[in-house]
PDB file of C-alpha atoms in Angstrom:
ATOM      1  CA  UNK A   1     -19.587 -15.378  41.834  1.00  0.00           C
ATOM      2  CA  UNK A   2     -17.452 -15.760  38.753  1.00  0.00           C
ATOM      3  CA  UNK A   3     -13.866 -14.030  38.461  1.00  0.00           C
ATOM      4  CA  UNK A   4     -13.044 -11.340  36.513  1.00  0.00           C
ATOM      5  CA  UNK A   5     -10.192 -13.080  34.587  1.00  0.00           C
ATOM      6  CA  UNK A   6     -11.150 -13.233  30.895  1.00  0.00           C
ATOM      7  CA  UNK A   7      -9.176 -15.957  28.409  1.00  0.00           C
ATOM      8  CA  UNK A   8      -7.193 -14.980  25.676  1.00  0.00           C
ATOM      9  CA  UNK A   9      -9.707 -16.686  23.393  1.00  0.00           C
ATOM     10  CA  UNK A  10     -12.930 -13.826  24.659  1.00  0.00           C
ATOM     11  CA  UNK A  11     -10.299 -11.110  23.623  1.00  0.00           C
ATOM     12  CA  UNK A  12      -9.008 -12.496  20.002  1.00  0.00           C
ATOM     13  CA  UNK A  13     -10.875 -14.647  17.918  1.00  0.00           C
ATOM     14  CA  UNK A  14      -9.837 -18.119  17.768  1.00  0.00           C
ATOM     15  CA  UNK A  15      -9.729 -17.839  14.037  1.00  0.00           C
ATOM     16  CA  UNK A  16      -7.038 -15.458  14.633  1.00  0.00           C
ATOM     17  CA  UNK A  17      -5.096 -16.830  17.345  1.00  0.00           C
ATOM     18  CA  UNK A  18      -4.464 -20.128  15.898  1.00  0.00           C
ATOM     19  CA  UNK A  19      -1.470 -20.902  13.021  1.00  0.00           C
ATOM     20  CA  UNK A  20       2.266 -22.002  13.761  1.00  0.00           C
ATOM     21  CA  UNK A  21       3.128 -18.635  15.783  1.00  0.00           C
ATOM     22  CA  UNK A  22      -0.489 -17.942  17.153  1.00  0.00           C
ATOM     23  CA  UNK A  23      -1.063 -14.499  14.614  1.00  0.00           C
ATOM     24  CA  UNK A  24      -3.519 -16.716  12.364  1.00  0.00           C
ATOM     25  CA  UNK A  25      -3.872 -19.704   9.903  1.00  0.00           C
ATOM     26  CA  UNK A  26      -0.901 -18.928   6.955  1.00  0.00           C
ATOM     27  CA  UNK A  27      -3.518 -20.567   4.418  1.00  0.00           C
ATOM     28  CA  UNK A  28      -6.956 -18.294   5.568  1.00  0.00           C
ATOM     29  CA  UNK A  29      -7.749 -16.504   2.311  1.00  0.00           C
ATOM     30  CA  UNK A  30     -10.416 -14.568   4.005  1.00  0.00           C
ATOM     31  CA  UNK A  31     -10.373 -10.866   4.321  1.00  0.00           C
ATOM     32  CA  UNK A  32     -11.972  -8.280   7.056  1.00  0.00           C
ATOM     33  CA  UNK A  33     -13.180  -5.844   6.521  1.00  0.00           C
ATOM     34  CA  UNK A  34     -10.302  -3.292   7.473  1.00  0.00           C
ATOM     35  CA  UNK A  35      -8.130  -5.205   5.008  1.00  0.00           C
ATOM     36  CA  UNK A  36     -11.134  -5.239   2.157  1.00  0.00           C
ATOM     37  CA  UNK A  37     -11.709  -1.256   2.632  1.00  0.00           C
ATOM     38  CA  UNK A  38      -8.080   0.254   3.790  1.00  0.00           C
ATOM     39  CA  UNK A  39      -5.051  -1.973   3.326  1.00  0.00           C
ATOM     40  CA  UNK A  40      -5.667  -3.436  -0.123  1.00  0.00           C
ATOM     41  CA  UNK A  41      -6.568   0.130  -1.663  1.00  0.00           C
ATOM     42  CA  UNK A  42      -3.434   1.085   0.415  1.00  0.00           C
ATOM     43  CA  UNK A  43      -1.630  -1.376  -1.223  1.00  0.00           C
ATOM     44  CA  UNK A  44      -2.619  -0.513  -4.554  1.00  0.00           C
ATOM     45  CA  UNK A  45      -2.307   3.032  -4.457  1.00  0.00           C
ATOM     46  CA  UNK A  46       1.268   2.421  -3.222  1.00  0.00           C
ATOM     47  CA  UNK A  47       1.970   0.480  -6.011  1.00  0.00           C
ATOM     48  CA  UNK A  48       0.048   2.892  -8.788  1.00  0.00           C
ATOM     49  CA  UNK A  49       2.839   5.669  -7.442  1.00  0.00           C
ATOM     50  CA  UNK A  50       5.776   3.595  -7.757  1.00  0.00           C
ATOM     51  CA  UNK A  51       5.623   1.467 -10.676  1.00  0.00           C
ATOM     52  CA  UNK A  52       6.808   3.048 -14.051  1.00  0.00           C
ATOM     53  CA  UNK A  53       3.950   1.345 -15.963  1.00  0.00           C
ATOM     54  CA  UNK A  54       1.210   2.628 -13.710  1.00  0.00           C
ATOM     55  CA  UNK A  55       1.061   6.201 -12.794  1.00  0.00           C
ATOM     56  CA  UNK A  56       4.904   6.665 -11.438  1.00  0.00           C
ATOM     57  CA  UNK A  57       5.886   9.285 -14.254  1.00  0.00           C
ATOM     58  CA  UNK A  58       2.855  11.014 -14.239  1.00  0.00           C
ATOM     59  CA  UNK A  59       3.278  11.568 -10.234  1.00  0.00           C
ATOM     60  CA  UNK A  60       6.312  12.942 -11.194  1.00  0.00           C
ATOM     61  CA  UNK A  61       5.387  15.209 -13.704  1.00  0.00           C
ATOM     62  CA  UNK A  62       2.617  16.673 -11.000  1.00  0.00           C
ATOM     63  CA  UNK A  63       5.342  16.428  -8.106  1.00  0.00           C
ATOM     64  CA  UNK A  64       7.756  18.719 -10.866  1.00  0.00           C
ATOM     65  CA  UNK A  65       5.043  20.817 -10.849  1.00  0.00           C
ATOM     66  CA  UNK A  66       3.803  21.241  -7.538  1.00  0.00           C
ATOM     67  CA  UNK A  67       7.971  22.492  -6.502  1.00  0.00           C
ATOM     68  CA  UNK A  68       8.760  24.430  -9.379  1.00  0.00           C
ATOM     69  CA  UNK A  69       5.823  26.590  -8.887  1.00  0.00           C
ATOM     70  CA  UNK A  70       6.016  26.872  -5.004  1.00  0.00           C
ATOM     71  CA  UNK A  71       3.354  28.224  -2.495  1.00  0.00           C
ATOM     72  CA  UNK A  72      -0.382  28.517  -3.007  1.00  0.00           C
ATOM     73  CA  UNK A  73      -0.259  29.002  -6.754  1.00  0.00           C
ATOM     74  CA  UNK A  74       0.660  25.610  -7.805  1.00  0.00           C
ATOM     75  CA  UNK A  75      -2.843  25.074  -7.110  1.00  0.00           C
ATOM     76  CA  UNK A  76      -3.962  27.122 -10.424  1.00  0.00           C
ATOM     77  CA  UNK A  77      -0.446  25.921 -12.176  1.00  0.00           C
ATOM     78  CA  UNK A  78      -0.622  22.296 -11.918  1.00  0.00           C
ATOM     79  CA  UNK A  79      -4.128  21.673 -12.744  1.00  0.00           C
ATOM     80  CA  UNK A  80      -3.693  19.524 -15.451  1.00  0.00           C
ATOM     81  CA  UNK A  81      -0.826  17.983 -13.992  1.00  0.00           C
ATOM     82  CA  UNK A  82      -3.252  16.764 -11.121  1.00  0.00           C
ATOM     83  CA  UNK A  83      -6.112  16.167 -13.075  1.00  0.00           C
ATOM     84  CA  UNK A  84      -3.945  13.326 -15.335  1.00  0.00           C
ATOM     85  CA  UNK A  85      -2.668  11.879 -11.776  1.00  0.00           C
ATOM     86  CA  UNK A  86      -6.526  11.670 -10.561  1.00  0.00           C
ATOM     87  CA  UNK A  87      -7.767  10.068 -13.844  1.00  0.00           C
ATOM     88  CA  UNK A  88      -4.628   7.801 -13.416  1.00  0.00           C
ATOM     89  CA  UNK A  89      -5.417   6.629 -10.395  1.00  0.00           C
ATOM     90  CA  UNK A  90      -8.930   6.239 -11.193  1.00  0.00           C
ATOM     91  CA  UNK A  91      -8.291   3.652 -13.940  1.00  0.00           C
ATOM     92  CA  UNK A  92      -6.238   1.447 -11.803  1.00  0.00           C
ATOM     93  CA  UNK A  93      -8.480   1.839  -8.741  1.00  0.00           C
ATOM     94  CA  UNK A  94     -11.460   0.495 -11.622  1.00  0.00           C
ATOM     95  CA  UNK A  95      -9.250  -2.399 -12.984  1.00  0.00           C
ATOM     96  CA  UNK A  96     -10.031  -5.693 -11.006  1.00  0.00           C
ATOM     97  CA  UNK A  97      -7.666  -7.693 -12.604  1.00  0.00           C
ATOM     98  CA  UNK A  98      -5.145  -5.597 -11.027  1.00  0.00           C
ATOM     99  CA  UNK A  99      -7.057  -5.068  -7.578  1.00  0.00           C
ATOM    100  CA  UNK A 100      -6.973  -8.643  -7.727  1.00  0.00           C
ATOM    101  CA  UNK A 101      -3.271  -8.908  -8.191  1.00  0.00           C
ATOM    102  CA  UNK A 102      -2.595  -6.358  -5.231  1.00  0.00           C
ATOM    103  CA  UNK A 103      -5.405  -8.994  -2.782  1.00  0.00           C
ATOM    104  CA  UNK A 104      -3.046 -11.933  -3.699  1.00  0.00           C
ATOM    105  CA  UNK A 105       0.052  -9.922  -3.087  1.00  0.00           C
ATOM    106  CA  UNK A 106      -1.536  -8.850   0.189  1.00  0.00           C
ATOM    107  CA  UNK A 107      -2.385 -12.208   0.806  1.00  0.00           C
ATOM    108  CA  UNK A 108       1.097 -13.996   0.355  1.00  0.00           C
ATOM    109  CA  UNK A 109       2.781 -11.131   2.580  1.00  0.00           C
ATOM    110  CA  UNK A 110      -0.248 -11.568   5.690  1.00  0.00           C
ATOM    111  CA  UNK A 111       0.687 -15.669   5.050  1.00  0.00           C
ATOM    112  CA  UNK A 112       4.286 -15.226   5.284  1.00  0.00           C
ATOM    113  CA  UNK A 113       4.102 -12.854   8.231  1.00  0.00           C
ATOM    114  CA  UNK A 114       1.864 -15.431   9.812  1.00  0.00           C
ATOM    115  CA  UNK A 115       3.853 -18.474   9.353  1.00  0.00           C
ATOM    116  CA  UNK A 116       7.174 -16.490  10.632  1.00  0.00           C
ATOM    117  CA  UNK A 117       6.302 -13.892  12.785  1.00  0.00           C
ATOM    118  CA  UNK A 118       8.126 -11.056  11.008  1.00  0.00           C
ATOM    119  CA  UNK A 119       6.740  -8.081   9.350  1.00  0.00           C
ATOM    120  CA  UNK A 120       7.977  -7.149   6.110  1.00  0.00           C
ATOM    121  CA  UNK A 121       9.863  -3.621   6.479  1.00  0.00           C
ATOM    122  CA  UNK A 122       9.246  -1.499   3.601  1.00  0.00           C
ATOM    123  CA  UNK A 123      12.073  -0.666   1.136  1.00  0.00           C
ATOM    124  CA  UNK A 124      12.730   2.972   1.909  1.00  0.00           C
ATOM    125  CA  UNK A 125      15.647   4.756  -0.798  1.00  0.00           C
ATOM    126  CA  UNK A 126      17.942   6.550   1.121  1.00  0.00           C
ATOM    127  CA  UNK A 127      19.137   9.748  -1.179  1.00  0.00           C
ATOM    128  CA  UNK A 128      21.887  10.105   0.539  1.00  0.00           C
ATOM    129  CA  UNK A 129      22.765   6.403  -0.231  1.00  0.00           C
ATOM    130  CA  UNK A 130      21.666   6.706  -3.702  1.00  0.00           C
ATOM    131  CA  UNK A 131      23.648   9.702  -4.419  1.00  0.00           C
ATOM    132  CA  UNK A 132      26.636   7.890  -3.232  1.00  0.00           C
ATOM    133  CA  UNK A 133      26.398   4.939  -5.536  1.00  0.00           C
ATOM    134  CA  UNK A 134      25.465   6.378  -8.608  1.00  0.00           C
ATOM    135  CA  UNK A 135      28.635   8.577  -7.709  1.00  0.00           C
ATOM    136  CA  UNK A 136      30.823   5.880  -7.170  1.00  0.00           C
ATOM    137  CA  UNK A 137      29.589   4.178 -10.992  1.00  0.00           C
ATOM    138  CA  UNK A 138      31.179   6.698 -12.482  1.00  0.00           C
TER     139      UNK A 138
END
């Protein structure tokens, strides 16, 4: 009769259990699938929101929208608004020169968390923080 005790390679993969702290090989450039379909076009909508050259300032020319005409009618009101976001979007979701950019970015954070261990926290702005400072320039 065999046991019931199963190893820790039939749970993980050994392709992802090996590397200096056991979370993978730094130097794997291969993707799965969950990183192919959700984290890279997680990564570069994230970045299409946020960066001044990509969609950033149309965002907030929607977002402007979307408050200052409050409740259910900023659907009707900020039609155009959305509809330059969504062809924004579009044309950086179609541009593989920079999907590829956001895969190698993805790929030099999954390496460095494999080789240390730690995840990369995301930079969060603090208002309250920012308020503050820009105060105290004055």
């Amino acid at each position: 009769m065999e046991s019931n005790k199963t190893s820790s390679s039939d749970v993980v993969s050994g392709k992802l259990s090996t590397g200096p702290m056991g979370l993978g090989d730094p130097s794997d450039r291969t993707l799965r699938k969950v990183e192919i379909e959700v984290l890279i076009p997680k990564l570069v909508r994230e970045r299409c929101k946020t960066e001044p050259d990509k969609c950033a300032l149309v965002k907030a020319d929607f977002d402007k929208c979307c408050l200052d005409s409050g409740g259910i009618s900023m659907v009707y009101k900020c039609r155009e608004e959305n509809r330059l976001f969504q062809e924004c979007m579009n044309k950086w979701f179609n541009d593989q020169t920079f999907i590829d950019e956001c895969r190698e970015q993805y790929l030099a954070k999954r390496a460095q968390f494999r080789t240390t261990g730690e995840k990369q926290r995301p930079k969060r702005k603090n208002k309250k923080t920012d308020e503050i400072d820009s105060g105290n320039a004055s």
